Amino acid sequence: MSPQPPTFACHLKPAKLKATLCHKNHNLLPIDGNMWKYLCYAVGFVFGTLMLFGGAFVLNSMQSIFADKIKANLPIVRGTEAYTRYTTPSVPLQVRMYMFNVTNPEQVTKGGAKPNLSQIGPFSMVERRRREIVGISADNKTLDYKLYRSYIFNPNDSVPLDSIVTLPNAAAFSAFFSAQEKARDEEGAANPITVISDYLANESVYLTDTADNWLFKGIRLKWLDSLNHDGVDFEDQPPDNTFGFYYKKNNTWDERADGIMTISTGADGDFDNIGKVLKWNKRSEVNFWKGKSCNAVRGTDGQFFHPNVQKDEILEIFAPDLCRTLAIEFIKTTSIRSIELYRFGISSSFFKPIDYNDETKCYCVKRSHEAKQKFCKLGGVIDVSSCRKKPIVLSTPHFYNGDPSLRQSVEGLSPSAANHDTFIDIEPMTGSVLRVRRRLQVNVEMGPTEGFQDSRFLRDKIIHPFVWMDQSIVVPDEIAQKLENKLTKIVRMIRILCYAALITGPIILVATLILICRDIKSEDKKIRNSKKSSNQKGTGGDYQKVQVILKPLNNSTESGANSSNTKE
């Protein structure tokens, strides 16, 4: 019967074994302790490597992972939440209007003094908007809409409506402007200026009335009634020949100011162009300016932007009230709750002279060389007379950041960034607009005008401040919280975990390498000590052997000596 290998019961601990493993048959399988040590090293190395490269991979690909999820909810297609948000925005605009009351009208019209302005306001309103869809392409790639606006006056946040305000007679200056343009275009016909001058003989440069009439009830233009009665009509006349900023404008679509917008819905997967205005009034170009780049319809309508907005890009907004595209650029990072936002503001190029380069000089539409030399050297203004057919110039409030000569032509202006700057705060991952502050000033270009008797003593043609509006919107806290919970907190948590992995992974790898190096050094020391000990033991053994051999000889010698001594 062949001999069986020895077995040990599970409770036994042989001294020569550093570790044991209990097998299923209750025998002990001896395992060297080094095995566990090497296994720990392998786990540490693998775990550290996975944490390092896994954290880097997730952090690098997180943007694209979330981008795909975001893009799936962006297309403006009927029946989706995006479509509802776009056509019927739930958050209204807060509108505050300020009027530039002229305190010295007699001195201006009779003595050529500078207009002294006193700001009156705010006159506050809530503006609600809705987009009426009037056309959708067969493939859902584009849609056409009309913008309707409704206003609700807020007396609790306004100065009294019975406040007396003196403002430029914009309607009269507009009538003479139209007559002058018609006289240039129709040479040889009866001079339109002569025709209308008799009807406006009693009109003054400034009109004084209540804020209520300027805003809502309107000011009846009797001279326009007379002209219409005699067969003279003007393009874009006010309703009922009554001038008022919001007269009969509640829940209406302004065909001339807003028109019909055609936008890209993103249904084709082209998210870089989602929300972009492709056409205005069925045209991809306007004809108000003197160059293709200025006339091109570009940018979004400002409701939202493409996902994954970058700090170094220039965004564009097509603004029908400006009759052109306006560029905005990154200013700084801000936030709502814990949501990081990119603040964009009006591009610095807007405040440079109109003719400072080839891309912008096409916005100079003045006809005479003298007017070009004067007006087109100004920065921070938009002459919309070719678009509105009125002597209207738009600017920032109080000519903030505009050419100094604009402020020097009047008294009483005090521009500041806090009160007069325009900005848009965008959540960069989704392109959503969470906060807006749009500030715009309407000015009347006025001066000595042929046929307008009361203007003959004006000192010079100036850009006269009329009113300015502060339009603001901030997404409600409950909506911001939903976005924060669905997107921002998840992204932040994943980023924290990734950074933790990127920090912990290298620490584990370094610690593992240190332990391995220390172990190698320890083993090397043990080997050297073992060799040294072996050498010492080998030498001692030979010496003992010699001693063992020599001992009998010594004993014999000692015995012989003792015998001799006895005999003697």
XYZ file of C-alpha atoms in Angstrom:
568
model
C 0.000 0.000 0.000
C 1.534 3.241 -1.148
C 2.207 5.846 1.522
C -0.351 8.754 1.801
C 0.778 12.338 2.012
C 0.454 13.758 5.480
C -2.706 15.778 6.264
C -3.374 18.225 9.022
C -6.600 18.986 10.780
C -8.009 22.484 10.411
C -7.180 23.359 14.003
C -3.501 22.556 13.666
C -0.986 25.347 13.098
C 2.394 23.933 12.043
C 5.173 26.268 13.080
C 6.750 26.219 9.673
C 3.566 27.633 8.009
C 2.858 31.333 8.121
C -0.629 30.965 6.682
C -3.002 28.125 5.932
C -6.173 27.658 3.971
C -8.919 25.314 4.979
C -9.924 23.173 2.000
C -13.435 21.752 1.451
C -12.355 18.325 2.708
C -11.333 20.001 5.978
C -7.675 19.501 5.236
C -5.291 22.419 5.484
C -3.625 23.666 2.352
C -0.491 25.559 3.281
C -0.188 29.005 1.648
C 2.902 31.109 1.962
C 2.270 34.541 3.561
C 4.031 36.196 0.654
C 1.132 35.127 -1.529
C -1.311 37.343 0.371
C 1.101 40.184 0.240
C 1.533 39.944 -3.517
C -2.226 39.643 -3.945
C -2.722 42.885 -2.003
C -0.115 44.586 -4.157
C -1.907 43.448 -7.322
C -5.310 44.646 -6.047
C -3.865 48.020 -5.057
C -2.178 48.458 -8.408
C -5.286 47.480 -10.400
C -7.675 49.498 -8.223
C -5.488 52.608 -8.333
C -5.095 52.345 -12.109
C -8.850 51.924 -12.601
C -9.611 54.934 -10.401
C -7.066 57.111 -12.188
C -7.990 56.282 -15.764
C -11.690 55.712 -15.026
C -12.015 59.131 -13.372
C -10.198 60.795 -16.270
C -12.375 59.016 -18.827
C -15.685 59.872 -17.141
C -14.629 63.475 -16.564
C -13.602 63.843 -20.191
C -16.693 62.167 -21.651
C -19.236 63.573 -19.185
C -19.867 66.640 -21.338
C -20.790 64.560 -24.371
C -22.917 62.149 -22.294
C -24.995 64.977 -20.836
C -25.024 66.828 -24.152
C -26.751 63.885 -25.833
C -29.366 63.760 -23.093
C -29.935 67.521 -23.296
C -30.175 67.555 -27.081
C -32.897 64.929 -27.016
C -35.197 67.434 -25.258
C -34.328 70.540 -27.290
C -36.127 70.301 -30.686
C -39.091 72.683 -30.930
C -41.588 70.156 -32.243
C -45.326 70.255 -31.662
C -46.361 68.161 -28.676
C -43.061 68.552 -26.788
C -42.313 70.524 -23.641
C -39.792 72.613 -25.601
C -42.543 73.637 -28.047
C -44.841 74.719 -25.201
C -42.085 76.700 -23.470
C -41.184 78.457 -26.684
C -44.682 79.384 -27.888
C -46.108 80.368 -24.494
C -43.310 81.408 -22.109
C -44.443 81.092 -18.512
C -42.257 83.878 -17.162
C -43.317 87.459 -18.068
C -41.020 90.410 -18.676
C -40.861 93.276 -16.223
C -40.835 96.538 -18.190
C -39.912 99.900 -16.699
C -40.090 102.974 -18.896
C -38.409 106.286 -18.140
C -39.150 109.560 -19.936
C -36.692 112.406 -20.499
C -38.718 115.426 -19.437
C -37.402 118.677 -20.970
C -37.393 121.401 -18.311
C -36.383 124.328 -20.572
C -38.338 123.982 -23.865
C -38.641 127.735 -24.428
C -34.908 128.332 -24.039
C -34.182 125.527 -26.498
C -36.600 126.626 -29.237
C -36.135 130.394 -28.853
C -32.611 130.841 -27.566
C -30.738 127.824 -28.906
C -29.944 126.466 -25.431
C -29.044 122.849 -24.741
C -32.028 120.741 -23.690
C -32.016 120.191 -19.929
C -33.361 116.718 -19.170
C -34.959 115.362 -16.023
C -35.696 111.651 -15.931
C -39.245 110.764 -14.857
C -40.161 107.198 -14.002
C -40.391 104.333 -13.715
C -43.681 103.503 -15.365
C -43.839 99.783 -14.705
C -45.637 97.078 -16.645
C -45.734 93.321 -16.908
C -45.315 92.156 -20.508
C -46.495 88.710 -21.534
C -45.585 87.216 -24.877
C -46.934 84.397 -26.983
C -45.840 83.093 -30.345
C -48.573 82.229 -32.789
C -47.286 79.528 -35.123
C -48.379 80.360 -38.669
C -46.391 77.718 -40.526
C -44.373 74.538 -39.993
C -42.315 72.882 -42.710
C -43.254 69.336 -43.762
C -40.069 67.918 -42.216
C -40.483 69.948 -38.984
C -37.096 71.598 -39.540
C -38.461 75.169 -39.519
C -41.433 77.072 -38.183
C -42.880 80.554 -38.740
C -44.403 82.647 -35.962
C -45.940 85.992 -35.089
C -45.135 87.562 -31.732
C -48.054 88.901 -29.692
C -47.563 91.127 -26.633
C -49.877 91.984 -23.736
C -49.245 94.632 -21.071
C -50.526 95.075 -17.526
C -49.707 98.364 -15.821
C -48.289 98.118 -12.298
C -49.212 101.303 -10.391
C -47.481 100.130 -7.199
C -44.093 100.316 -8.895
C -44.725 103.480 -10.920
C -44.783 107.228 -10.538
C -48.268 108.779 -10.893
C -49.772 108.691 -14.385
C -50.904 112.295 -14.017
C -47.262 113.449 -14.025
C -46.734 116.223 -16.587
C -44.055 115.392 -19.134
C -42.553 117.462 -21.949
C -41.037 115.463 -24.806
C -39.919 116.116 -28.408
C -42.717 116.245 -30.965
C -41.545 113.007 -32.591
C -44.627 112.732 -34.816
C -44.044 116.164 -36.394
C -40.329 115.492 -36.991
C -41.280 112.129 -38.514
C -43.707 113.824 -40.930
C -41.026 116.238 -42.161
C -38.502 113.399 -42.394
C -40.882 111.430 -44.643
C -41.490 114.518 -46.763
C -37.755 115.103 -47.188
C -37.142 111.494 -48.199
C -39.997 111.640 -50.681
C -38.693 114.904 -52.141
C -35.297 113.271 -52.758
C -36.801 110.184 -54.358
C -39.395 111.966 -56.508
C -37.638 114.937 -58.110
C -39.816 117.164 -60.301
C -43.020 116.467 -58.360
C -44.640 118.957 -56.027
C -42.415 119.508 -53.021
C -43.907 117.367 -50.201
C -42.311 119.639 -47.593
C -44.265 122.594 -48.888
C -47.429 120.507 -48.904
C -47.251 119.494 -45.245
C -45.679 122.647 -43.772
C -49.018 124.493 -43.840
C -50.717 121.702 -41.942
C -48.004 121.680 -39.261
C -47.612 125.440 -39.014
C -48.929 125.491 -35.445
C -46.941 122.505 -34.244
C -44.154 123.065 -31.727
C -40.836 121.297 -31.252
C -41.966 119.974 -27.857
C -45.303 118.621 -26.615
C -46.469 118.699 -23.004
C -49.045 116.202 -21.715
C -49.714 113.691 -18.927
C -47.775 110.477 -18.682
C -51.091 108.633 -19.037
C -51.663 110.176 -22.460
C -48.079 109.608 -23.577
C -48.340 105.961 -22.572
C -51.872 104.626 -22.893
C -54.641 107.064 -23.833
C -52.671 108.647 -26.658
C -52.343 112.168 -28.072
C -54.557 112.942 -31.050
C -52.653 114.293 -34.071
C -55.189 116.708 -35.559
C -52.829 117.842 -38.298
C -52.622 114.197 -39.485
C -56.430 114.042 -39.613
C -56.421 117.089 -41.888
C -53.720 115.668 -44.167
C -55.549 112.363 -44.507
C -58.770 114.227 -45.238
C -57.028 115.999 -48.117
C -55.617 112.768 -49.519
C -52.110 112.826 -48.016
C -51.192 109.602 -46.190
C -48.018 108.475 -44.487
C -46.482 105.039 -44.262
C -46.991 103.352 -40.896
C -49.407 105.900 -39.447
C -50.383 105.430 -35.765
C -53.801 103.854 -35.101
C -56.624 106.432 -35.115
C -53.974 109.072 -35.844
C -53.222 108.942 -32.122
C -49.691 108.788 -30.727
C -49.130 106.718 -27.563
C -46.394 104.275 -26.710
C -48.886 101.528 -25.802
C -52.026 102.911 -27.404
C -54.016 99.979 -28.860
C -51.017 97.691 -28.566
C -52.407 95.266 -26.001
C -52.444 91.656 -27.248
C -51.413 92.729 -30.741
C -48.868 91.705 -33.332
C -46.814 94.594 -34.710
C -46.417 93.679 -38.357
C -43.833 96.341 -39.084
C -41.780 96.075 -35.904
C -41.856 92.306 -35.304
C -42.881 90.800 -38.643
C -42.894 87.037 -39.211
C -39.886 85.084 -37.990
C -38.713 81.774 -39.455
C -36.491 79.753 -37.126
C -34.671 76.404 -37.128
C -36.367 73.926 -34.775
C -33.439 71.524 -34.340
C -35.539 68.590 -35.549
C -32.827 67.791 -38.112
C -30.256 67.237 -35.352
C -28.321 70.404 -36.225
C -28.142 71.754 -32.685
C -25.534 74.373 -33.523
C -28.270 76.221 -35.416
C -31.262 75.462 -33.204
C -33.322 78.588 -32.609
C -31.495 80.508 -35.332
C -33.576 83.013 -37.286
C -33.393 81.911 -40.909
C -35.762 84.492 -42.387
C -37.555 87.657 -41.383
C -40.744 88.369 -43.326
C -39.849 85.486 -45.675
C -36.462 86.966 -46.555
C -32.980 85.898 -45.485
C -31.729 89.453 -46.032
C -33.103 92.894 -45.252
C -32.570 95.926 -47.480
C -32.123 98.685 -44.920
C -28.348 98.836 -44.937
C -25.586 99.289 -47.496
C -23.822 95.945 -47.462
C -24.495 92.217 -47.521
C -22.952 91.535 -44.108
C -25.128 94.204 -42.485
C -28.288 93.052 -44.277
C -27.875 89.332 -43.486
C -30.406 87.836 -41.071
C -28.289 86.009 -38.461
C -28.519 84.834 -34.864
C -31.326 83.619 -32.606
C -34.304 85.642 -31.428
C -32.800 85.743 -27.927
C -35.138 83.155 -26.390
C -32.334 80.592 -26.074
C -29.031 79.573 -27.656
C -27.344 76.377 -28.820
C -26.161 73.873 -26.169
C -22.578 73.842 -24.936
C -22.006 77.609 -25.139
C -18.324 78.557 -24.890
C -16.783 81.619 -23.266
C -14.675 82.517 -26.292
C -17.483 82.618 -28.861
C -19.450 85.583 -30.151
C -23.207 85.014 -29.987
C -25.640 86.828 -32.258
C -29.231 87.985 -31.795
C -31.455 89.175 -34.603
C -33.544 92.006 -33.146
C -36.429 93.201 -35.355
C -36.786 96.426 -33.354
C -33.163 97.201 -34.236
C -33.657 95.994 -37.831
C -30.344 94.167 -37.590
C -28.225 91.532 -35.875
C -26.496 92.445 -32.629
C -23.369 90.639 -31.395
C -22.830 89.793 -27.729
C -19.658 88.559 -26.046
C -18.667 86.887 -22.776
C -18.212 89.211 -19.804
C -17.953 87.054 -16.679
C -19.231 83.987 -14.836
C -22.184 84.432 -12.486
C -24.853 82.186 -10.953
C -28.450 81.617 -9.861
C -28.623 79.343 -6.802
C -25.730 76.951 -7.526
C -26.204 77.030 -11.318
C -23.179 78.458 -13.107
C -24.100 81.011 -15.772
C -22.149 82.805 -18.492
C -22.921 86.499 -18.683
C -22.836 87.956 -22.185
C -23.105 91.653 -22.997
C -23.123 93.944 -26.018
C -19.962 93.479 -28.056
C -17.319 96.150 -27.593
C -17.322 96.713 -31.363
C -20.816 98.251 -31.061
C -19.368 101.212 -29.204
C -16.739 101.953 -31.846
C -17.409 104.437 -34.670
C -19.823 103.051 -37.238
C -17.293 103.384 -40.058
C -14.310 101.962 -38.156
C -14.133 98.863 -40.387
C -15.676 97.357 -43.526
C -18.009 95.075 -41.576
C -19.770 97.909 -39.771
C -19.554 100.911 -42.063
C -22.455 99.515 -44.099
C -24.662 100.560 -41.160
C -24.061 104.190 -42.096
C -27.141 105.149 -44.146
C -26.822 108.932 -44.189
C -27.144 110.410 -47.664
C -25.212 113.677 -47.481
C -21.460 113.786 -47.086
C -21.805 116.190 -44.160
C -24.184 113.864 -42.305
C -21.889 110.889 -42.954
C -18.893 112.740 -41.584
C -20.789 113.649 -38.447
C -23.049 110.714 -37.651
C -20.930 107.823 -38.926
C -18.049 108.811 -36.653
C -20.214 108.106 -33.606
C -20.172 104.873 -31.624
C -22.933 103.300 -29.560
C -25.891 104.330 -31.747
C -28.111 102.640 -34.356
C -29.795 104.796 -36.967
C -33.038 102.956 -37.798
C -34.463 105.734 -39.995
C -34.048 103.628 -43.143
C -36.025 100.832 -41.472
C -38.671 102.763 -39.521
C -39.034 105.664 -41.987
C -38.734 108.024 -39.033
C -35.770 110.023 -37.623
C -35.263 107.485 -34.848
C -31.876 106.569 -33.388
C -31.444 103.810 -30.805
C -28.729 103.671 -28.157
C -27.880 102.546 -24.657
C -29.632 104.548 -21.879
C -28.019 107.886 -21.092
C -25.643 107.078 -23.984
C -23.771 104.691 -21.687
C -20.403 103.799 -23.294
C -21.396 105.868 -26.339
C -19.486 108.676 -27.976
C -18.930 111.554 -25.463
C -20.314 114.094 -27.940
C -23.756 112.488 -27.583
C -23.913 113.415 -23.898
C -22.385 116.821 -24.467
C -25.288 117.938 -26.692
C -27.736 117.808 -23.751
C -27.716 118.372 -19.998
C -28.821 116.044 -17.227
C -27.516 112.607 -18.242
C -25.639 110.341 -15.812
C -24.712 106.980 -17.386
C -23.652 104.035 -15.231
C -23.074 100.327 -15.787
C -25.302 99.323 -12.870
C -28.343 101.152 -14.249
C -27.823 101.194 -18.005
C -25.846 98.139 -19.123
C -27.413 95.231 -21.040
C -26.619 91.581 -20.357
C -27.908 88.026 -20.807
C -27.083 85.185 -18.385
C -26.928 81.790 -20.123
C -26.687 78.295 -18.652
C -23.908 76.980 -20.934
C -24.759 73.249 -21.089
C -28.364 73.743 -22.247
C -28.105 77.224 -23.804
C -31.079 78.310 -21.666
C -31.468 81.999 -20.822
C -32.121 82.324 -17.082
C -31.718 86.078 -16.594
C -31.937 89.086 -18.928
C -31.491 92.824 -18.491
C -32.172 94.604 -21.791
C -31.914 98.380 -21.699
C -32.665 100.436 -24.773
C -33.037 104.160 -25.359
C -35.123 105.734 -28.110
C -33.850 109.056 -29.434
C -35.182 111.555 -31.970
C -32.749 113.107 -34.428
C -33.850 116.730 -34.501
C -32.565 120.114 -35.507
C -33.433 123.057 -37.764
C -35.841 121.505 -40.288
C -37.044 122.979 -43.560
C -40.737 123.876 -43.328
C -40.937 123.356 -39.540
C -41.167 126.926 -38.289
C -40.702 126.231 -34.589
C -37.392 124.456 -35.232
C -35.618 127.332 -36.951
C -33.827 128.524 -33.797
C -32.498 125.160 -32.752
C -28.726 125.428 -32.430
C -27.817 122.301 -34.393
C -28.986 118.815 -35.317
C -28.703 116.576 -32.265
C -29.701 113.086 -31.168
C -32.279 113.999 -28.532
C -33.101 111.422 -25.796
C -36.813 110.589 -25.769
C -37.489 107.559 -23.524
C -35.620 104.500 -22.363
C -36.846 101.054 -21.329
C -35.528 98.537 -18.865
C -36.763 95.038 -19.764
C -35.830 92.331 -17.295
C -36.608 88.704 -16.686
C -35.334 86.295 -14.034
C -36.360 82.665 -14.040
C -38.415 81.891 -10.902
C -36.709 80.093 -8.045
C -38.818 76.946 -8.418
C -37.805 76.568 -12.076
C -34.165 77.229 -11.210
C -34.387 74.599 -8.473
C -35.729 72.005 -10.912
C -32.864 72.689 -13.307
C -30.429 72.560 -10.414
C -31.740 69.186 -9.226
C -31.978 67.618 -12.684
C -28.697 68.837 -14.093
C -26.372 70.908 -11.951
C -26.313 68.793 -8.794
C -25.843 65.563 -10.752
C -23.014 67.079 -12.775
C -21.385 68.467 -9.644
C -21.636 65.129 -7.816
C -20.108 63.234 -10.755
C -17.328 65.805 -11.035
C -16.559 65.498 -7.319
C -16.400 61.715 -7.597
C -14.171 61.966 -10.673
C -11.793 64.397 -8.985
C -11.766 62.172 -5.888
C -10.855 59.204 -8.101
C -8.158 61.243 -9.846
C -6.653 62.117 -6.464
C -7.141 58.754 -4.717
C -5.992 56.608 -7.672
C -2.435 58.023 -7.815
C -2.212 57.901 -4.001
C -3.039 54.167 -4.009
C -0.578 53.547 -6.865
C 2.217 55.453 -5.138
C 1.498 53.758 -1.800
C 1.521 50.346 -3.494
C 4.841 51.092 -5.218
C 6.330 52.325 -1.932
C 5.280 49.106 -0.185
C 6.649 46.988 -3.030
C 9.962 48.876 -2.964
C 10.148 48.577 0.822
C 9.366 44.867 0.603
C 12.052 44.341 -2.054
C 14.523 46.207 0.103
C 13.553 44.125 3.151
C 13.887 40.862 1.235
C 17.233 41.959 -0.133
C 18.405 42.717 3.387
C 17.212 39.306 4.593
C 19.105 37.577 1.773
C 22.302 39.458 2.613
C 21.941 38.670 6.308
C 21.249 35.023 5.503
C 24.385 34.748 3.406
C 26.414 36.429 6.089
C 25.008 34.105 8.741
C 25.711 31.062 6.556
C 29.312 32.138 6.106
C 29.734 32.571 9.830
C 28.164 29.201 10.582
C 30.401 27.483 8.001
C 33.604 28.809 9.648
C 32.507 27.897 13.171
C 31.730 24.302 12.159
C 35.236 23.660 10.828
C 36.736 25.044 14.004
C 34.556 22.723 16.100
C 35.532 19.755 13.918
C 39.202 20.544 14.492
C 38.532 20.808 18.201
C 36.810 17.428 18.181
C 39.749 15.818 16.319
C 42.361 17.440 18.480
C 40.661 16.660 21.802
C 41.617 12.880 21.860
C 45.183 13.766 21.030
C 45.322 16.216 23.850
C 43.873 13.636 26.220
C 46.520 11.045 25.149
C 49.317 13.499 25.693
C 48.008 14.457 29.097
C 47.711 10.679 30.068
C 51.282 9.966 28.997
C 52.593 12.830 30.989
C 50.716 11.750 34.077
C 52.151 8.143 33.759
C 55.711 9.409 33.592
C 55.243 11.462 36.677
C 53.923 8.392 38.564
C 56.878 6.250 37.686
C 59.208 8.818 38.860
